[in-house]
mmCIF file of C-alpha atoms in Angstrom:
data_model
loop_
_atom_site.group_PDB
_atom_site.id
_atom_site.type_symbol
_atom_site.label_atom_id
_atom_site.label_comp_id
_atom_site.label_asym_id
_atom_site.label_seq_id
_atom_site.Cartn_x
_atom_site.Cartn_y
_atom_site.Cartn_z
ATOM 1 C CA MET J 26 2.169 19.722 33.084
ATOM 2 C CA PHE J 27 1.859 22.498 30.489
ATOM 3 C CA ALA J 28 2.022 19.805 27.778
ATOM 4 C CA ALA J 29 -1.342 18.479 28.980
ATOM 5 C CA VAL J 30 -3.159 21.731 28.171
ATOM 6 C CA PRO J 31 -4.730 21.662 24.698
ATOM 7 C CA LEU J 32 -3.331 24.543 22.685
ATOM 8 C CA LEU J 33 -6.629 24.971 20.840
ATOM 9 C CA ALA J 34 -7.924 26.495 24.056
ATOM 10 C CA LEU J 35 -6.100 29.685 22.961
ATOM 11 C CA PRO J 36 -8.266 30.400 19.869
ATOM 12 C CA VAL J 37 -11.385 29.488 21.865
ATOM 13 C CA LEU J 38 -10.294 31.846 24.645
ATOM 14 C CA ILE J 39 -9.581 34.628 22.131
ATOM 15 C CA TYR J 40 -13.041 34.171 20.581
ATOM 16 C CA ASN J 41 -14.582 34.261 24.073
ATOM 17 C CA LEU J 42 -12.771 37.541 24.796
ATOM 18 C CA ILE J 43 -13.985 38.986 21.497
ATOM 19 C CA ALA J 44 -17.544 37.883 22.281
ATOM 20 C CA LEU J 45 -17.351 39.412 25.760
ATOM 21 C CA THR J 46 -16.375 42.789 24.318
ATOM 22 C CA LEU J 47 -19.522 42.881 22.180
ATOM 23 C CA VAL J 48 -22.416 44.968 23.394
ATOM 24 C CA GLY J 49 -24.593 42.405 25.142
ATOM 25 C CA GLY J 50 -21.786 39.915 25.720
ATOM 26 C CA PHE J 51 -22.514 36.290 24.885
ATOM 27 C CA LYS J 52 -26.130 37.158 24.023
ATOM 28 C CA ALA J 53 -25.093 39.552 21.265
ATOM 29 C CA ALA J 54 -26.303 38.525 17.836
ATOM 30 C CA ASP J 55 -23.870 40.764 15.938
ATOM 31 C CA ALA J 56 -20.733 38.674 16.480
ATOM 32 C CA SER J 57 -20.691 37.671 12.822
ATOM 33 C CA VAL J 58 -20.455 41.348 11.867
ATOM 34 C CA ARG J 59 -17.364 41.797 14.032
ATOM 35 C CA MET J 60 -15.797 38.633 12.612
ATOM 36 C CA THR J 61 -16.357 39.667 8.993
ATOM 37 C CA ASP J 62 -15.383 43.350 9.237
ATOM 38 C CA THR J 63 -12.321 44.051 7.114
ATOM 39 C CA LEU J 64 -9.248 44.822 9.217
ATOM 40 C CA PHE J 65 -6.926 45.529 6.313
ATOM 41 C CA THR J 66 -6.570 44.885 2.598
ATOM 42 C CA ILE J 67 -3.538 43.380 0.892
ATOM 43 C CA GLN J 68 -2.893 44.260 -2.738
ATOM 44 C CA MET J 69 -2.154 41.106 -4.706
ATOM 45 C CA ALA J 70 0.033 40.802 -7.806
ATOM 46 C CA SER J 71 -3.128 40.545 -9.885
ATOM 47 C CA ARG J 72 -4.097 44.021 -8.613
ATOM 48 C CA ALA J 73 -7.010 42.517 -6.728
ATOM 49 C CA GLY J 74 -7.491 43.441 -3.101
ATOM 50 C CA TRP J 75 -7.560 40.667 -0.503
ATOM 51 C CA ALA J 76 -9.709 41.802 2.400
ATOM 52 C CA VAL J 77 -8.561 40.192 5.657
ATOM 53 C CA SER J 78 -11.011 40.053 8.555
ATOM 54 C CA LEU J 79 -10.678 39.193 12.233
ATOM 55 C CA GLY J 80 -12.340 35.837 11.596
ATOM 56 C CA ASP J 81 -9.803 35.060 8.861
ATOM 57 C CA LEU J 82 -6.894 35.787 11.192
ATOM 58 C CA LEU J 83 -8.427 33.701 13.977
ATOM 59 C CA LEU J 84 -8.985 30.748 11.635
ATOM 60 C CA ALA J 85 -5.455 30.975 10.230
ATOM 61 C CA ALA J 86 -3.968 31.004 13.722
ATOM 62 C CA SER J 87 -6.254 28.129 14.732
ATOM 63 C CA LEU J 88 -5.028 26.034 11.807
ATOM 64 C CA VAL J 89 -1.419 26.555 12.883
ATOM 65 C CA VAL J 90 -2.328 25.583 16.451
ATOM 66 C CA LEU J 91 -4.190 22.505 15.160
ATOM 67 C CA PHE J 92 -1.052 21.433 13.303
ATOM 68 C CA VAL J 93 0.990 21.723 16.508
ATOM 69 C CA GLU J 94 -1.691 19.784 18.421
ATOM 70 C CA LEU J 95 -1.583 17.003 15.844
ATOM 71 C CA LEU J 96 2.179 16.807 16.250
ATOM 72 C CA LYS J 97 1.724 16.646 20.033
ATOM 73 C CA SER J 98 -0.766 13.792 19.695
ATOM 74 C CA THR J 99 1.881 11.521 18.163
ATOM 75 C CA THR J 100 3.727 11.239 21.470
ATOM 76 C CA SER J 101 2.941 8.182 23.530
ATOM 77 C CA ARG J 102 3.593 9.670 26.937
ATOM 78 C CA ARG J 103 1.100 9.351 29.757
ATOM 79 C CA ILE J 104 0.433 13.074 29.675
ATOM 80 C CA ALA J 105 -1.065 12.636 26.185
ATOM 81 C CA ILE J 106 -4.101 10.904 27.724
ATOM 82 C CA ILE J 107 -4.685 13.943 29.950
ATOM 83 C CA ASN J 108 -4.338 16.173 26.894
ATOM 84 C CA HIS J 109 -6.935 14.135 24.999
ATOM 85 C CA SER J 110 -9.322 14.289 27.958
ATOM 86 C CA LEU J 111 -8.929 18.052 28.296
ATOM 87 C CA SER J 112 -9.456 18.409 24.539
ATOM 88 C CA MET J 113 -12.731 16.503 24.914
ATOM 89 C CA VAL J 114 -13.804 18.872 27.713
ATOM 90 C CA LEU J 115 -12.862 21.824 25.492
ATOM 91 C CA PHE J 116 -14.957 20.410 22.645
ATOM 92 C CA ILE J 117 -17.961 19.969 24.938
ATOM 93 C CA LEU J 118 -17.543 23.582 26.077
ATOM 94 C CA CYS J 119 -17.384 24.735 22.432
ATOM 95 C CA LEU J 120 -20.468 22.719 21.562
ATOM 96 C CA VAL J 121 -22.439 24.193 24.466
ATOM 97 C CA GLU J 122 -21.372 27.735 23.541
ATOM 98 C CA PHE J 123 -22.205 27.186 19.872
ATOM 99 C CA LEU J 124 -25.670 25.820 20.616
ATOM 100 C CA LEU J 125 -26.728 28.110 23.465
ATOM 101 C CA PHE J 126 -25.183 31.559 22.967
ATOM 102 C CA PRO J 127 -26.002 33.760 19.943
ATOM 103 C CA ALA J 128 -22.517 35.338 19.902
ATOM 104 C CA PHE J 129 -21.046 31.908 19.137
ATOM 105 C CA ALA J 130 -23.439 31.017 16.315
ATOM 106 C CA THR J 131 -20.987 32.106 13.627
ATOM 107 C CA SER J 132 -19.151 30.230 10.917
ATOM 108 C CA THR J 133 -15.840 31.270 12.452
ATOM 109 C CA PHE J 134 -16.617 29.701 15.818
ATOM 110 C CA PHE J 135 -18.105 26.632 14.142
ATOM 111 C CA LEU J 136 -14.847 26.062 12.271
ATOM 112 C CA VAL J 137 -12.786 26.567 15.444
ATOM 113 C CA ALA J 138 -15.031 24.045 17.241
ATOM 114 C CA LEU J 139 -14.610 21.655 14.309
ATOM 115 C CA MET J 140 -10.827 21.955 14.688
ATOM 116 C CA VAL J 141 -11.169 21.080 18.364
ATOM 117 C CA LEU J 142 -13.247 18.024 17.409
ATOM 118 C CA LEU J 143 -10.622 16.957 14.867
ATOM 119 C CA ASP J 144 -7.970 17.319 17.569
ATOM 120 C CA VAL J 145 -9.987 15.058 19.883
ATOM 121 C CA LEU J 146 -10.531 12.430 17.195
ATOM 122 C CA ALA J 147 -6.954 12.499 15.924
ATOM 123 C CA GLY J 148 -5.571 12.283 19.448
ATOM 124 C CA PHE J 149 -7.590 9.225 20.378
ATOM 125 C CA ILE J 150 -7.018 7.498 17.022
ATOM 126 C CA VAL J 151 -3.253 8.077 17.116
ATOM 127 C CA THR J 152 -3.085 6.859 20.717
ATOM 128 C CA ILE J 153 -5.051 3.696 19.881
ATOM 129 C CA VAL J 154 -2.885 2.931 16.851
ATOM 130 C CA ALA J 155 0.307 3.523 18.833
ATOM 131 C CA ALA J 156 -0.940 1.328 21.695
ATOM 132 C CA ARG J 157 -1.857 -1.460 19.287
ATOM 133 C CA ARG J 158 1.638 -1.283 17.833
ATOM 134 C CA ASP J 159 3.210 -1.477 21.306
ATOM 135 C CA VAL J 160 1.235 -4.573 22.331
ATOM 136 C CA ASP J 161 2.310 -7.807 20.688
ATOM 137 C CA PHE J 162 -0.486 -10.314 20.093
ATOM 138 C CA GLY J 163 0.266 -13.881 19.104
ATOM 139 C CA GLU J 164 3.404 -15.948 19.300
#
């Protein structure tokens, strides 16, 4: 049953926890400041400094999770339909948070929500293509 849970719920949950720790909670307008604050700097071979922020780390982890979700969507088991449905619910939740709460009106959360949408679309498209391949039309 764990396979039915969309893994992109993890980055959304992490962002929700970050937003809850802001002063003012979900109504805080300074979430973008927390997401863009530099956590550490990596010295590159070109002697330039690469400033890594919390938003960068969250997006990088979300991309890895999206890759795993896309691999999961290629299975044609019955549990995949439940996964696609839960991904749709997760996207609706992300959309509501993005539109209604100031702490979620950041580029970082928008990109995470876009990844959730891509997971929903890819899951349904892959399932439809696989189902069409399984059904034989004609003689």
